[in-house]
CSV table of C-alpha atoms in Angstrom, one decimal:
chain,number,residue,atom,x,y,z
A,1497,UNK,CA,-14.7,1.6,-13.4
A,1498,UNK,CA,-11.6,0.3,-12.2
A,1499,UNK,CA,-8.6,2.2,-11.3
A,1500,UNK,CA,-6.6,-1.1,-10.7
A,1501,UNK,CA,-7.0,-4.1,-11.5
A,1502,UNK,CA,-5.2,-7.8,-11.3
A,1503,UNK,CA,-6.3,-10.5,-13.1
A,1504,UNK,CA,-6.9,-13.4,-11.5
A,1505,UNK,CA,-8.3,-13.1,-7.6
A,1506,UNK,CA,-6.8,-16.1,-6.8
A,1507,UNK,CA,-4.2,-18.6,-7.5
A,1508,UNK,CA,-3.5,-21.8,-6.2
A,1509,UNK,CA,-0.6,-23.7,-8.2
A,1510,UNK,CA,2.5,-26.3,-6.4
A,1511,UNK,CA,5.3,-25.7,-6.2
A,1512,UNK,CA,8.1,-25.9,-8.5
A,1513,UNK,CA,5.3,-23.8,-11.6
A,1514,UNK,CA,6.1,-20.6,-13.4
A,1515,UNK,CA,3.3,-18.1,-12.9
A,1516,UNK,CA,1.9,-14.8,-14.2
A,1517,UNK,CA,0.3,-12.3,-11.7
A,1518,UNK,CA,-1.4,-9.6,-14.1
A,1519,UNK,CA,-2.3,-6.0,-12.9
A,1520,UNK,CA,-4.0,-3.0,-15.6
A,1521,UNK,CA,-4.2,0.8,-14.2
A,1522,UNK,CA,-6.7,2.7,-16.3
A,1523,UNK,CA,-5.8,6.1,-14.5
A,1524,UNK,CA,-3.4,7.6,-16.6
A,1525,UNK,CA,-0.5,7.1,-14.2
A,1526,UNK,CA,2.5,6.7,-14.9
A,1527,UNK,CA,3.9,4.9,-12.1
A,1528,UNK,CA,3.6,1.4,-11.2
A,1529,UNK,CA,3.9,-1.2,-8.2
A,1530,UNK,CA,4.1,-3.9,-7.1
A,1531,UNK,CA,4.3,-4.6,-3.0
A,1532,UNK,CA,4.0,-8.6,-1.1
A,1533,UNK,CA,1.8,-9.3,1.9
A,1534,UNK,CA,3.0,-11.5,3.6
A,1535,UNK,CA,0.5,-13.7,6.4
A,1536,UNK,CA,0.8,-10.9,9.1
A,1537,UNK,CA,-0.1,-8.5,7.2
A,1538,UNK,CA,2.2,-6.3,6.6
A,1539,UNK,CA,3.4,-5.3,3.4
A,1540,UNK,CA,5.8,-4.4,1.8
A,1541,UNK,CA,7.6,-2.6,-1.8
A,1542,UNK,CA,8.5,-5.6,-4.5
A,1543,UNK,CA,9.0,-3.3,-7.7
A,1544,UNK,CA,9.2,0.7,-9.3
A,1545,UNK,CA,8.5,1.2,-12.7
A,1546,UNK,CA,8.0,5.0,-14.1
A,1547,UNK,CA,7.8,5.6,-18.1
A,1548,UNK,CA,8.4,1.3,-17.9
A,1549,UNK,CA,11.6,1.8,-16.8
A,1550,UNK,CA,12.1,0.6,-13.5
A,1551,UNK,CA,12.8,2.3,-10.4
A,1552,UNK,CA,13.2,0.0,-7.5
A,1553,UNK,CA,13.9,-4.0,-7.1
A,1554,UNK,CA,13.9,-4.0,-3.5
A,1555,UNK,CA,16.1,-7.5,-2.1
A,1556,UNK,CA,13.6,-9.9,-4.1
A,1557,UNK,CA,14.5,-13.4,-5.2
A,1558,UNK,CA,15.2,-13.1,-9.0
A,1559,UNK,CA,13.0,-15.9,-9.6
A,1560,UNK,CA,10.6,-12.5,-10.3
A,1561,UNK,CA,10.7,-11.0,-13.0
A,1562,UNK,CA,8.8,-7.2,-13.7
A,1563,UNK,CA,7.2,-6.3,-17.1
A,1564,UNK,CA,6.0,-3.3,-18.7
A,1565,UNK,CA,5.2,-3.5,-21.9
A,1566,UNK,CA,3.4,0.3,-21.1
A,1567,UNK,CA,3.2,2.3,-19.4
A,1568,UNK,CA,-0.6,1.0,-18.4
A,1569,UNK,CA,0.6,-2.3,-17.1
A,1570,UNK,CA,2.6,-4.4,-14.7
A,1571,UNK,CA,3.4,-7.8,-14.9
A,1572,UNK,CA,4.6,-9.8,-12.4
A,1573,UNK,CA,6.2,-13.2,-13.1
A,1574,UNK,CA,7.3,-15.5,-10.3
A,1575,UNK,CA,10.0,-18.7,-12.0
A,1576,UNK,CA,9.9,-22.2,-9.7
A,1577,UNK,CA,7.0,-21.0,-7.1
A,1578,UNK,CA,8.0,-21.8,-4.2
A,1579,UNK,CA,5.5,-22.5,-0.8
A,1580,UNK,CA,7.4,-18.7,1.3
A,1581,UNK,CA,6.0,-17.4,-2.1
A,1582,UNK,CA,2.1,-18.1,-0.4
A,1583,UNK,CA,1.3,-14.2,-0.1
A,1584,UNK,CA,-0.4,-11.6,-1.2
A,1585,UNK,CA,0.4,-9.0,-4.5
A,1586,UNK,CA,-0.7,-6.0,-4.4
A,1587,UNK,CA,0.1,-3.8,-7.3
A,1588,UNK,CA,-1.0,-0.2,-7.3
A,1589,UNK,CA,-0.1,3.0,-9.4
A,1590,UNK,CA,0.8,7.1,-8.5
A,1591,UNK,CA,1.5,10.7,-11.5
A,1592,UNK,CA,3.6,12.8,-10.7
A,1593,UNK,CA,2.6,15.3,-12.1
A,1594,UNK,CA,-2.0,15.0,-10.6
A,1595,UNK,CA,-1.2,18.7,-8.9
A,1596,UNK,CA,0.5,19.2,-5.8
A,1597,UNK,CA,-2.1,17.8,-3.3
A,1598,UNK,CA,-2.7,14.4,-4.8
A,1599,UNK,CA,1.2,14.5,-6.4
A,1600,UNK,CA,2.4,10.8,-5.6
A,1601,UNK,CA,-1.5,9.5,-4.4
A,1602,UNK,CA,-0.9,6.2,-5.0
A,1603,UNK,CA,-4.4,3.2,-5.7
A,1604,UNK,CA,-4.1,-0.2,-5.2
A,1605,UNK,CA,-6.0,-2.9,-6.9
A,1606,UNK,CA,-7.7,-5.0,-5.2
A,1607,UNK,CA,-4.9,-8.2,-4.7
A,1608,UNK,CA,-4.1,-11.2,-6.0
A,1609,UNK,CA,-3.6,-14.3,-3.4
A,1610,UNK,CA,-1.3,-16.9,-4.4
A,1611,UNK,CA,-1.1,-19.8,-2.1
A,1612,UNK,CA,2.1,-22.6,-3.1
A,1613,UNK,CA,0.8,-26.0,-2.1
B,731,UNK,CA,16.5,2.8,6.0
B,732,UNK,CA,13.0,4.0,6.7
B,733,UNK,CA,11.3,1.7,9.7
B,734,UNK,CA,7.2,2.8,10.2
B,735,UNK,CA,5.8,2.0,13.8
B,736,UNK,CA,1.9,2.0,13.9
B,737,UNK,CA,0.2,2.0,17.2
B,738,UNK,CA,-1.6,0.5,18.7
B,739,UNK,CA,-1.8,-2.8,16.9
B,740,UNK,CA,-5.4,-3.4,18.5
B,741,UNK,CA,-7.9,-1.5,19.9
B,742,UNK,CA,-11.9,-1.5,20.3
B,743,UNK,CA,-14.4,1.0,21.3
B,744,UNK,CA,-18.3,2.7,21.4
B,745,UNK,CA,-20.2,3.4,18.6
B,746,UNK,CA,-19.2,6.7,19.2
B,747,UNK,CA,-16.2,8.1,20.7
B,748,UNK,CA,-13.5,9.5,19.3
B,749,UNK,CA,-10.1,8.0,18.5
B,750,UNK,CA,-6.6,8.5,17.5
B,751,UNK,CA,-4.2,6.3,15.8
B,752,UNK,CA,-0.6,6.7,15.9
B,753,UNK,CA,2.0,6.5,13.3
B,754,UNK,CA,5.8,7.6,13.5
B,755,UNK,CA,9.4,6.7,11.3
B,756,UNK,CA,13.1,7.0,12.0
B,757,UNK,CA,13.8,8.8,9.1
B,758,UNK,CA,12.6,12.3,8.7
B,759,UNK,CA,12.8,12.5,4.8
B,760,UNK,CA,9.5,11.5,3.5
B,761,UNK,CA,7.9,12.8,0.7
B,762,UNK,CA,5.3,12.3,2.0
B,763,UNK,CA,2.9,10.1,4.1
B,764,UNK,CA,-0.4,8.2,3.1
B,765,UNK,CA,-3.1,6.7,5.8
B,766,UNK,CA,-5.4,4.0,3.9
B,767,UNK,CA,-7.7,1.2,4.6
B,768,UNK,CA,-8.3,-2.8,4.7
B,769,UNK,CA,-10.8,-4.6,5.3
B,770,UNK,CA,-10.3,-8.7,5.6
B,771,UNK,CA,-9.9,-9.8,2.0
B,772,UNK,CA,-9.7,-7.4,0.3
B,773,UNK,CA,-7.0,-4.7,-1.4
B,774,UNK,CA,-6.3,-0.8,0.3
B,775,UNK,CA,-8.3,2.4,0.1
B,776,UNK,CA,-6.5,6.1,0.1
B,777,UNK,CA,-8.2,7.5,3.0
B,778,UNK,CA,-5.4,11.4,3.1
B,779,UNK,CA,-2.7,12.1,1.9
B,780,UNK,CA,0.0,14.3,3.5
B,781,UNK,CA,2.5,15.6,1.5
B,782,UNK,CA,5.6,16.4,3.6
B,783,UNK,CA,5.6,20.5,3.6
B,784,UNK,CA,2.1,19.8,5.1
B,785,UNK,CA,0.6,19.2,8.1
B,786,UNK,CA,-2.6,18.1,8.2
B,787,UNK,CA,-5.7,16.8,5.9
B,788,UNK,CA,-9.2,16.4,6.7
B,789,UNK,CA,-11.5,14.6,4.3
B,790,UNK,CA,-15.5,14.2,6.7
B,791,UNK,CA,-14.8,12.2,9.9
B,792,UNK,CA,-11.0,12.1,9.2
B,793,UNK,CA,-8.2,14.4,10.3
B,794,UNK,CA,-4.2,13.6,9.7
B,795,UNK,CA,-1.4,15.4,11.3
B,796,UNK,CA,1.9,14.9,10.1
B,797,UNK,CA,5.5,16.5,12.3
B,798,UNK,CA,7.6,16.2,10.4
B,799,UNK,CA,10.5,17.1,12.7
B,800,UNK,CA,9.3,14.2,15.8
B,801,UNK,CA,8.3,11.5,12.5
B,802,UNK,CA,5.6,11.4,13.6
B,803,UNK,CA,2.0,11.1,12.4
B,804,UNK,CA,-2.1,10.8,13.6
B,805,UNK,CA,-5.2,9.9,12.6
B,806,UNK,CA,-7.9,11.0,14.3
B,807,UNK,CA,-11.4,9.8,13.6
B,808,UNK,CA,-14.8,11.5,14.9
B,809,UNK,CA,-17.6,10.3,15.8
B,810,UNK,CA,-16.8,6.6,15.9
B,811,UNK,CA,-19.1,4.4,13.7
B,812,UNK,CA,-19.4,0.0,13.2
B,813,UNK,CA,-18.7,1.1,9.1
B,814,UNK,CA,-15.2,2.2,10.2
B,815,UNK,CA,-14.2,-1.3,11.3
B,816,UNK,CA,-11.0,-2.2,9.8
B,817,UNK,CA,-7.0,-1.6,9.9
B,818,UNK,CA,-5.4,1.5,9.3
B,819,UNK,CA,-2.2,1.8,7.8
B,820,UNK,CA,-0.1,4.4,8.0
B,821,UNK,CA,2.8,4.3,4.8
B,822,UNK,CA,5.3,6.4,4.4
B,823,UNK,CA,6.0,7.7,0.8
B,824,UNK,CA,10.5,7.9,-0.3
B,825,UNK,CA,12.4,9.6,-2.6
B,826,UNK,CA,11.5,6.7,-4.6
B,827,UNK,CA,8.4,7.6,-4.2
B,828,UNK,CA,7.6,3.5,-2.8
B,829,UNK,CA,6.2,3.4,0.5
B,830,UNK,CA,7.5,1.6,4.0
B,831,UNK,CA,4.3,0.4,5.6
B,832,UNK,CA,3.7,0.0,9.3
B,833,UNK,CA,1.6,-3.1,10.2
B,834,UNK,CA,-1.3,-1.5,11.1
B,835,UNK,CA,-3.7,-1.1,14.1
B,836,UNK,CA,-7.1,-3.1,13.2
B,837,UNK,CA,-10.1,-1.0,14.4
B,838,UNK,CA,-13.5,-2.6,16.1
B,839,UNK,CA,-15.4,0.2,16.9
B,840,UNK,CA,-18.4,-2.0,19.1
B,841,UNK,CA,-22.4,-1.2,18.2
């Protein structure tokens, strides 16, 4: 049973297109995140949602728009894709009240490799 | 702004050796610290989570320590095996619970 799943796993598209990446978690967590891993393998937070409310929006272009229809889903929509958007995008989730020792332990999805040509 | 540094960037050891991976962070006001493992082309697997009030956590052959005041954490791997070969990432949890990652240590354990 996959805890955090993402679709698609691979996405190849042309510059200027609009695409979406979906994320679902079945852990009952209340907080979800999007991270970007660039070509140098560096991971950086993009967005964080708690109970469907946006908590963190790091300096991400407004072409990126997260949408959380419910606590179990956090989708990422990207408009007007650019070459520099090519990266691996990871979704993650955590729960505040998992017991003190495990509070806010983040669980990651398998990633979506986006290639913009 | 939190910055996380991991040293060394790459490490190659013979099987059976004990080893230490280092992580340092600039802002000691952290909520927690999490160590991950990433295999090539794969996602992140959580290894150990240390809350800010804790000093260490252990899981099997892994032991992670945290010294918040000096801004340091170490991941100790005992009796390394070829299957331990991966990139190890240190991530520090901030006030909004977001993680700030280091650039990782690429570990190769030679049979």
